[in-house]
């Protein structure tokens, strides 16, 4: 596959650059009056509707973007990913998170070996283990059932599972399966996070899951040591075997830490940290929480209700395998097979490229109109921002990666700043900026059926209808705005007209999901994962490495050494600039008081 070094050297890129001038002459107010255009800019898949008619784009724009995708060899790159080629070239690895949710009979090779059987072996082990813990056949050191779980991990070993857990917490089906159990996440090295996570927990009934791909991450290992001490000081050192398990690619270090490798759940170097939620990283803690129904719900473990209990247990044990992973897998299939014009992740990726690299909008707001998705934007931020950090440390530019996958400096903006907050909360904070300040393309994500609908007596419009009224109104407010003429007609005082004018023409897209259960949540996750890949493939950058986080880590190691040397041997602070030295001196002096 002979591709030009930089996508910006291709004809389609240059044509899109020229096309921007045409688009700048249009306004969404006018574009939205063309119903045929709007209809063409909508796609349905598996009950979801993507409406991107409020993008600053015409059918011609879309054609040009498809040509760009062709010039970038997008389809070939997607195939190379699914074929297990080492597309993460700077780490010489395959990128196969799709294998984590592939059906049992699928064949996906990495380095000549079908990885699907290994994936299912670990899934089966998770199912067996979580069933034992939840049924009380795996008990703690003092003979009590383990009903609470603290998952320790950071970055990709935390944000994805937290997002899924938060989204499921109010799903009636999941609520039923989680009755009587707690799942908490300990991520920050800040001891406050430890305090928050162990407050109210009893070590006797707590299982700690240490989640770390490398098993070397400083924060996770310190938190793991802290909770190991919490357990062993309360129950004795031998209790660790019953109360701590691990998820990692590094089983040697797991054993060295003191966790029995039999109680470790593996994953593989072809799973990127931020793409690992469908591996044991997410599936183990989530199966422990939602895996299968709890006996306590019935307050009984004896004879007459046993068949009902077993039935429920079987039902709940499939929540993840059957629904969450299946949802993600449905998008994997769609992404792999659907033509670009009907391919949800491809369309989202192309529109991002258009907004960032051509229209020059560096940020993107992710605005779910569902409180259950409150941790979605933080998860996506991580997946994207890691790329930005790379740029900051390597080429000191601001938005996007600094170099192509071949190491050539990029002459265009790539990457975006993602942020977000569920509606309507966000409307009362940063939406002011979005409506009248900076232009920030928005993703509005709505759900037809609420997980927890409320219908107040005497009111026709449900609470969910009220939420969704905002979901439907905001995109139009952004697109149409409000003109001074309209304000004059409303008799607004002249001095207020500039303040009350909305320029409009602010792009957004709307994604309407039929409901929010484990299946749809899996779909949403996979859509955004693949969107990131599409962007990286077209920009010609490596979306799957994260060298940019290394510099900060190694500087922290130096500081840690210095703190240790100063505290234990009174050694002077050396090797730091004036500013850091002053700050460190103050910290050491004040904290030793
Ligand atoms: O700091 C970034 C990172 O390396 C992520 O890529 C990763 O998800 C996270 O740290 C945690 O790493 P680990 O799972 O190895 O502890």
Coordinates of C-alpha atoms in Angstrom, one line a residue, residues 10 85 131 183 247 533 561:
X10 CA -3.2 14.7 -1.3
X85 CA -1.1 -6.3 11.9
X131 CA -20.2 -16.7 40.4
X183 CA -18.3 -1.6 43.6
X247 CA -5.9 -8.1 36.3
X533 CA -9.2 5.2 15.1
X561 CA 14.0 10.0 45.2

